[in-house]
Amino acid sequence: MTDAVREAEEFLATNWSRSRDANEWRRLVVDARWAALRWPSEWFGRDLPDDEAKDVEAVFREHGAPGPGQDVANLWAGTMLAYGSDELKARFMRPLLLDEVAMCLLYSEPGAGSDLAGIRTTAVRDGDEWVVNGQKVWTSGARDADYGMLIARTDWDQPKHRGITFFWLPMRQPGVDVRPLRQATGDARFNEVFITDARVSDTHRLGDLNKGWWVLQTALAYERMVMGVSRRGGGAAPRGATAAAHGSIPTPDIVLTTLARQMGKYDDPAIRQRLMRLHCKRVVNDLNTERAKAVAQAGGSSPLASLGKLAMAMILHEAGHLEGELLGAAATLDGDEFERSRDHNYSQLNAYFFSIGGGTDQIQRNIIGERILGLPKEPEVDRDVPFREVRGGGATIA
Ligand SMILES: Cc1cc2nc3c(=O)[nH]c(=O)nc-3n(C[C@H](O)[C@H](O)[C@H](O)COP(=O)(O)OP(=O)(O)OC[C@H]3O[C@@H](n4cnc5c(N)ncnc54)[C@H](O)[C@@H]3O)c2cc1C
């Protein structure tokens, strides 16, 4: 037994009970540095190597105590840790870990989704501040957000990936106008965000000027990793925009095995085979995610996270079809009086979140092809051309 495991046992024996107030427990866990075990001790971590961290997480799970796992699941604090100045970290790390700051991701634009490097939202320096103009879209959670992680073009004369800077934009200011969009599920969790002469201090820049593309890779890797993980309670739930968009991610094989029993279809060999296939895919994906976490801990943004996210999208679509079959004709019903089939319809539509949000399935396949399988890169004729001269980039804003 390692020192950390022994200490965790003692901490839980002294402090944990299932009746504890959730917020109070969260504060205790964060301040006692159990929430992000792999992070440096000065920023709420314990500098633990991955295998020791896993042992400690297992101890918390055995006690049924939530708390650890934010070093993998909290994309806001993770990005801040990697690229924020010490002043920003001192101000935001703890509130982020305590979920006291609401955040959103200001990446996608009407003309830049899969091709994110084609963004046209522009930040222009004005003394110690930047003035931001442009439009973002599909921004989950923007209505309630205090801050947005913003990518904006700061140099139109650089090729498209190299003229982008990453900011921590205050959302509650006159230049930020958020308008909700209705989704296929009926929710209106994502939004259009119109930005007109909004201001952000240069102290709220993450990473170097014009190096935002690399900050973005870290943030995207966190997001994809969260989306690739299945959960059975315990551990830190996905947070902020990611959570707002999909809630907690289920282990559909287990949920559907219970449903098969309830519907009297558990002994049907064809159903059993499909349940088993789903189970195997989910377990293999969980193992893959462990690999991705280990790489991320070593400071890399791993393409393995793309593999996990793609696999999770496929698992959820497959689970949706199987659930429909288990429910039978009742699956066609909807509305509050048909709770089970209403939830089924919701989750089947929501599975598309996993196929689109955080980069589409096709884009994950491109990443896997190029960066894992070593296939030739997709042709990119505008890669080295100043963005001002790129067709569709254009200089209409700059
Ligand atoms: C539920 C949800 C929540 C979201 N939340 C956020 C958020 O909080 N913040 C944010 O910034 N964005 C968010 N998004 C936006 C999301 O990241 C984009 O929708 C996504 O990256 C795709 O961009 P697009 O919609 O512009 O589609 P496009 O890029 O126009 O793609 C259209 C189609 O073409 C395919 N395609 C495009 N390029 C290629 C290529 N090179 N190779 C193969 N196929 C290609 C795509 O796979 C897709 O099928 C969210 C989306 C959803 C669905």
Coordinates of N, CA, C and O in Angstrom, one line a residue, residues 79-190:
T79 N -7.0 23.2 -19.0 CA -6.5 24.2 -20.0 C -5.8 25.3 -19.2 O -4.7 25.8 -19.6
M80 N -6.5 25.8 -18.2 CA -5.9 26.9 -17.4 C -4.6 26.5 -16.8 O -3.6 27.2 -16.8
L81 N -4.5 25.3 -16.2 CA -3.3 24.8 -15.6 C -2.2 24.8 -16.7 O -1.0 25.2 -16.4
A82 N -2.5 24.3 -17.9 CA -1.5 24.1 -18.9 C -1.0 25.5 -19.5 O 0.2 25.6 -19.8
Y83 N -1.9 26.5 -19.6 CA -1.5 27.7 -20.3 C -1.8 29.0 -19.6 O -1.4 30.0 -20.1
G84 N -2.4 29.0 -18.4 CA -2.7 30.2 -17.8 C -1.5 30.8 -17.0 O -0.6 30.0 -16.7
S85 N -1.4 32.1 -16.9 CA -0.4 32.7 -16.1 C -0.6 32.4 -14.6 O -1.7 31.9 -14.3
D86 N 0.4 32.6 -13.8 CA 0.2 32.3 -12.4 C -0.9 33.1 -11.8 O -1.7 32.6 -10.9
E87 N -1.0 34.4 -12.2 CA -2.1 35.2 -11.7 C -3.5 34.7 -12.0 O -4.4 34.6 -11.2
L88 N -3.6 34.2 -13.3 CA -4.9 33.7 -13.7 C -5.2 32.4 -12.9 O -6.3 32.2 -12.5
K89 N -4.2 31.6 -12.8 CA -4.4 30.3 -12.1 C -4.8 30.6 -10.6 O -5.7 29.9 -10.1
A90 N -4.1 31.6 -10.0 CA -4.4 31.9 -8.6 C -5.9 32.3 -8.5 O -6.6 32.0 -7.5
R91 N -6.4 33.0 -9.5 CA -7.7 33.5 -9.5 C -8.8 32.5 -9.8 O -9.8 32.4 -9.2
F92 N -8.5 31.6 -10.8 CA -9.5 30.7 -11.3 C -9.5 29.3 -10.9 O -10.5 28.6 -11.0
M93 N -8.3 28.7 -10.6 CA -8.2 27.3 -10.5 C -9.2 26.7 -9.4 O -9.9 25.8 -9.7
R94 N -9.2 27.3 -8.2 CA -10.0 26.8 -7.2 C -11.5 26.9 -7.5 O -12.3 26.0 -7.5
P95 N -12.0 28.2 -8.0 CA -13.4 28.3 -8.4 C -13.8 27.3 -9.5 O -14.9 26.8 -9.5
L96 N -12.8 27.0 -10.4 CA -13.2 26.1 -11.5 C -13.3 24.7 -10.9 O -14.3 23.9 -11.3
L97 N -12.4 24.3 -10.0 CA -12.5 23.0 -9.4 C -13.8 22.8 -8.6 O -14.3 21.7 -8.4
L98 N -14.2 23.9 -8.0 CA -15.4 23.9 -7.2 C -16.7 24.1 -8.0 O -17.8 24.2 -7.4
D99 N -16.5 24.3 -9.3 CA -17.7 24.5 -10.2 C -18.4 25.8 -9.8 O -19.6 25.9 -10.0
E100 N -17.7 26.8 -9.4 CA -18.3 28.1 -9.1 C -18.2 29.1 -10.2 O -18.7 30.2 -10.1
V101 N -17.5 28.7 -11.3 CA -17.5 29.6 -12.5 C -18.1 28.8 -13.6 O -17.8 27.7 -13.9
A102 N -19.1 29.5 -14.3 CA -19.7 28.8 -15.5 C -19.0 29.2 -16.7 O -18.7 30.4 -16.9
M103 N -18.7 28.2 -17.5 CA -17.8 28.4 -18.7 C -18.5 28.0 -20.0 O -19.5 27.2 -20.0
C104 N -18.0 28.5 -21.1 CA -18.5 28.0 -22.4 C -17.3 28.0 -23.4 O -16.2 28.6 -23.1
L105 N -17.5 27.3 -24.6 CA -16.4 27.2 -25.5 C -16.8 28.0 -26.8 O -17.7 27.7 -27.5
L106 N -16.0 29.1 -27.0 CA -16.3 30.0 -28.1 C -15.4 29.6 -29.3 O -14.4 30.4 -29.5
Y107 N -15.6 28.5 -29.9 CA -14.8 28.1 -31.0 C -15.5 28.2 -32.4 O -15.1 29.0 -33.2
S108 N -16.6 27.4 -32.6 CA -17.2 27.3 -33.9 C -17.8 28.6 -34.3 O -18.3 29.4 -33.5
E109 N -17.8 28.8 -35.7 CA -18.4 29.9 -36.3 C -19.2 29.5 -37.5 O -19.0 28.3 -37.9
P110 N -20.1 30.3 -38.0 CA -20.9 29.9 -39.2 C -20.1 29.3 -40.3 O -20.4 28.4 -41.0
G111 N -18.9 29.9 -40.5 CA -18.0 29.4 -41.6 C -16.8 28.5 -41.2 O -15.9 28.3 -41.9
A112 N -16.8 28.2 -39.9 CA -15.6 27.4 -39.4 C -16.0 26.5 -38.3 O -16.2 26.9 -37.1
G113 N -16.2 25.2 -38.7 CA -16.6 24.2 -37.7 C -15.5 23.1 -37.7 O -14.6 23.1 -36.9
S114 N -15.6 22.2 -38.7 CA -14.6 21.2 -38.9 C -13.2 21.9 -39.2 O -12.2 21.5 -38.7
D115 N -13.3 22.9 -40.0 CA -12.1 23.7 -40.4 C -12.0 24.9 -39.4 O -12.1 26.0 -39.8
L116 N -11.7 24.5 -38.1 CA -11.7 25.6 -37.1 C -10.7 26.7 -37.3 O -10.8 27.8 -36.9
A117 N -9.6 26.3 -38.0 CA -8.5 27.3 -38.2 C -9.0 28.4 -39.1 O -8.3 29.4 -39.3
G118 N -10.2 28.2 -39.7 CA -10.7 29.2 -40.6 C -11.5 30.3 -39.9 O -12.3 31.0 -40.5
I119 N -11.4 30.4 -38.6 CA -12.2 31.4 -37.9 C -11.9 32.8 -38.3 O -10.8 33.2 -38.7
R120 N -13.0 33.7 -38.2 CA -12.8 35.1 -38.7 C -13.1 36.1 -37.5 O -12.9 37.3 -37.7
T121 N -13.6 35.6 -36.4 CA -13.7 36.5 -35.2 C -12.3 37.0 -35.0 O -11.3 36.3 -34.9
T122 N -12.3 38.4 -34.8 CA -11.0 39.1 -34.7 C -10.8 39.8 -33.4 O -11.7 40.4 -32.9
A123 N -9.6 39.7 -32.9 CA -9.2 40.5 -31.7 C -8.1 41.5 -32.1 O -7.1 41.1 -32.7
V124 N -8.3 42.8 -31.8 CA -7.4 43.8 -32.1 C -6.9 44.5 -30.8 O -7.7 44.8 -30.0
R125 N -5.6 44.6 -30.7 CA -5.0 45.1 -29.5 C -5.4 46.6 -29.3 O -5.3 47.4 -30.3
D126 N -5.7 47.0 -28.1 CA -6.0 48.4 -27.7 C -5.4 48.6 -26.3 O -6.0 48.4 -25.3
G127 N -4.1 49.0 -26.3 CA -3.5 49.2 -25.0 C -3.3 47.9 -24.3 O -2.8 46.9 -24.9
D128 N -3.8 47.8 -23.1 CA -3.7 46.5 -22.3 C -4.8 45.6 -22.6 O -4.9 44.5 -21.9
E129 N -5.7 46.0 -23.5 CA -6.8 45.1 -23.8 C -6.9 44.7 -25.2 O -6.1 45.2 -26.1
W130 N -7.8 43.8 -25.5 CA -8.1 43.4 -26.9 C -9.6 43.7 -27.1 O -10.4 43.5 -26.3
V131 N -9.9 44.2 -28.4 CA -11.3 44.4 -28.7 C -11.7 43.3 -29.7 O -11.0 43.1 -30.7
V132 N -12.8 42.6 -29.4 CA -13.2 41.4 -30.1 C -14.4 41.7 -30.9 O -15.4 42.2 -30.4
N133 N -14.5 41.3 -32.2 CA -15.6 41.3 -33.0 C -15.8 40.0 -33.8 O -14.8 39.5 -34.3
G134 N -17.0 39.6 -33.9 CA -17.3 38.4 -34.7 C -18.5 37.6 -34.3 O -19.3 38.2 -33.5
Q135 N -18.7 36.4 -34.8 CA -19.9 35.6 -34.4 C -19.5 34.2 -34.1 O -18.7 33.6 -34.9
K136 N -19.9 33.6 -33.0 CA -19.7 32.2 -32.7 C -21.1 31.5 -32.8 O -22.1 32.2 -32.7
V137 N -21.0 30.2 -32.9 CA -22.3 29.5 -33.0 C -22.2 28.1 -32.4 O -21.1 27.6 -32.2
W138 N -23.3 27.5 -32.0 CA -23.4 26.2 -31.4 C -22.7 26.2 -30.0 O -22.2 25.2 -29.5
T139 N -22.7 27.4 -29.3 CA -22.0 27.5 -28.1 C -22.8 27.0 -26.9 O -23.8 27.7 -26.4
S140 N -22.5 25.8 -26.5 CA -23.3 25.2 -25.4 C -23.1 26.0 -24.1 O -22.0 26.4 -23.8
G141 N -24.2 26.2 -23.4 CA -24.1 26.8 -22.0 C -23.8 28.3 -22.1 O -23.6 28.9 -21.0
A142 N -23.8 29.0 -23.2 CA -23.4 30.4 -23.3 C -24.2 31.3 -22.4 O -23.8 32.3 -21.9
R143 N -25.5 30.9 -22.3 CA -26.4 31.9 -21.7 C -26.1 32.1 -20.2 O -26.3 33.1 -19.6
D144 N -25.6 31.0 -19.6 CA -25.3 31.1 -18.1 C -23.8 31.3 -17.9 O -23.4 31.3 -16.7
A145 N -23.0 31.4 -18.9 CA -21.6 31.4 -18.7 C -21.0 32.7 -18.2 O -21.5 33.8 -18.6
D146 N -20.1 32.6 -17.2 CA -19.4 33.8 -16.8 C -18.2 34.2 -17.7 O -17.9 35.3 -17.9
Y147 N -17.6 33.1 -18.2 CA -16.4 33.3 -19.1 C -16.5 32.3 -20.3 O -17.1 31.2 -20.1
G148 N -15.9 32.7 -21.4 CA -15.8 31.8 -22.5 C -14.4 31.6 -22.9 O -13.6 32.5 -22.9
M149 N -14.0 30.3 -23.3 CA -12.7 30.1 -23.9 C -12.8 30.4 -25.4 O -13.5 29.7 -26.1
L150 N -12.2 31.5 -25.7 CA -12.4 32.1 -27.1 C -11.1 31.9 -27.9 O -10.0 32.2 -27.5
I151 N -11.3 31.5 -29.2 CA -10.2 31.6 -30.2 C -10.6 32.7 -31.1 O -11.7 32.8 -31.6
A152 N -9.6 33.6 -31.3 CA -9.9 34.8 -32.2 C -8.6 35.0 -33.1 O -7.5 34.7 -32.7
R153 N -8.9 35.6 -34.3 CA -7.7 35.8 -35.2 C -7.0 37.1 -34.7 O -7.7 38.2 -34.6
T154 N -5.8 37.1 -34.5 CA -5.0 38.2 -34.1 C -4.0 38.7 -35.2 O -3.3 39.7 -35.0
D155 N -3.8 37.8 -36.2 CA -2.9 38.2 -37.3 C -3.4 37.6 -38.6 O -3.2 36.4 -38.8
W156 N -3.9 38.5 -39.5 CA -4.5 38.0 -40.7 C -3.4 37.8 -41.8 O -3.6 37.3 -42.9
D157 N -2.2 38.2 -41.5 CA -1.1 38.0 -42.4 C -0.3 36.7 -42.2 O 0.6 36.4 -43.0
Q158 N -0.7 36.0 -41.2 CA 0.0 34.7 -40.9 C -0.9 33.6 -41.6 O -2.1 33.8 -41.7
P159 N -0.4 32.4 -41.9 CA -1.2 31.3 -42.3 C -2.2 31.0 -41.3 O -2.0 31.3 -40.1
K160 N -3.3 30.3 -41.7 CA -4.5 30.3 -40.8 C -4.3 29.7 -39.4 O -4.9 30.2 -38.4
H161 N -3.4 28.7 -39.3 CA -3.3 28.1 -37.9 C -2.4 29.0 -37.0 O -2.4 28.9 -35.8
R162 N -1.6 29.9 -37.7 CA -0.6 30.6 -36.9 C -1.0 32.0 -36.4 O -0.2 32.7 -35.7
G163 N -2.2 32.5 -36.9 CA -2.5 33.9 -36.5 C -3.7 33.9 -35.5 O -4.4 34.9 -35.4
I164 N -3.8 32.8 -34.7 CA -4.9 32.7 -33.7 C -4.4 32.8 -32.3 O -3.4 32.2 -32.0
T165 N -5.2 33.5 -31.5 CA -4.8 33.6 -30.0 C -6.0 33.2 -29.2 O -7.2 33.3 -29.6
F166 N -5.7 32.6 -28.0 CA -6.7 32.0 -27.1 C -6.9 32.9 -25.9 O -6.0 33.3 -25.2
F167 N -8.2 33.3 -25.7 CA -8.5 34.2 -24.6 C -9.6 33.6 -23.6 O -10.3 32.7 -24.0
W168 N -9.6 34.2 -22.5 CA -10.6 33.8 -21.4 C -11.5 35.0 -21.4 O -11.3 36.0 -20.6
L169 N -12.6 35.0 -22.2 CA -13.4 36.2 -22.4 C -14.5 36.3 -21.3 O -15.3 35.4 -21.2
P170 N -14.6 37.5 -20.6 CA -15.7 37.7 -19.7 C -17.0 37.8 -20.6 O -17.1 38.6 -21.5
M171 N -18.0 37.0 -20.2 CA -19.2 36.9 -21.0 C -20.2 38.0 -20.6 O -21.1 38.4 -21.4
R172 N -20.1 38.4 -19.4 CA -21.2 39.3 -18.9 C -20.7 40.8 -19.1 O -20.2 41.4 -18.2
Q173 N -20.8 41.2 -20.4 CA -20.4 42.5 -20.7 C -21.3 42.9 -21.9 O -21.8 42.1 -22.7
P174 N -21.5 44.2 -22.2 CA -22.4 44.7 -23.2 C -22.1 44.2 -24.6 O -23.1 44.0 -25.4
G175 N -20.9 43.9 -24.9 CA -20.6 43.5 -26.3 C -20.8 42.1 -26.6 O -20.6 41.6 -27.7
V176 N -21.4 41.3 -25.7 CA -21.6 39.9 -25.9 C -23.1 39.6 -25.9 O -23.8 39.8 -24.8
D177 N -23.7 39.2 -27.0 CA -25.1 39.0 -27.1 C -25.4 37.5 -27.4 O -24.9 37.0 -28.5
V178 N -26.1 36.8 -26.5 CA -26.3 35.4 -26.6 C -27.7 35.1 -27.0 O -28.6 35.6 -26.4
R179 N -27.9 34.3 -28.1 CA -29.2 34.0 -28.6 C -29.4 32.5 -28.7 O -28.6 31.8 -29.4
P180 N -30.3 31.9 -28.0 CA -30.5 30.4 -27.9 C -30.9 29.8 -29.3 O -31.6 30.5 -30.1
L181 N -30.5 28.6 -29.5 CA -30.9 27.8 -30.7 C -31.6 26.6 -30.3 O -31.2 25.9 -29.3
R182 N -32.7 26.2 -30.9 CA -33.4 25.0 -30.5 C -32.8 23.8 -31.2 O -32.5 23.8 -32.4
Q183 N -32.6 22.7 -30.4 CA -32.0 21.5 -30.9 C -33.0 20.5 -31.3 O -34.2 20.6 -30.9
A184 N -32.6 19.4 -32.0 CA -33.5 18.3 -32.4 C -34.2 17.7 -31.2 O -35.3 17.2 -31.2
T185 N -33.4 17.7 -30.0 CA -34.0 17.0 -28.8 C -35.1 17.9 -28.2 O -35.7 17.4 -27.2
G186 N -35.2 19.1 -28.6 CA -36.2 20.0 -28.0 C -35.5 21.0 -27.0 O -36.1 22.0 -26.7
D187 N -34.3 20.6 -26.6 CA -33.6 21.5 -25.7 C -33.1 22.8 -26.5 O -33.0 22.8 -27.7
A188 N -32.8 23.8 -25.7 CA -32.1 24.9 -26.4 C -30.9 25.2 -25.6 O -30.7 26.3 -25.0
R189 N -29.9 24.3 -25.6 CA -28.7 24.4 -24.7 C -27.6 25.1 -25.5 O -26.7 25.6 -24.8
F190 N -27.7 25.1 -26.8 CA -26.6 25.8 -27.4 C -27.1 27.1 -28.1 O -28.3 27.3 -28.2

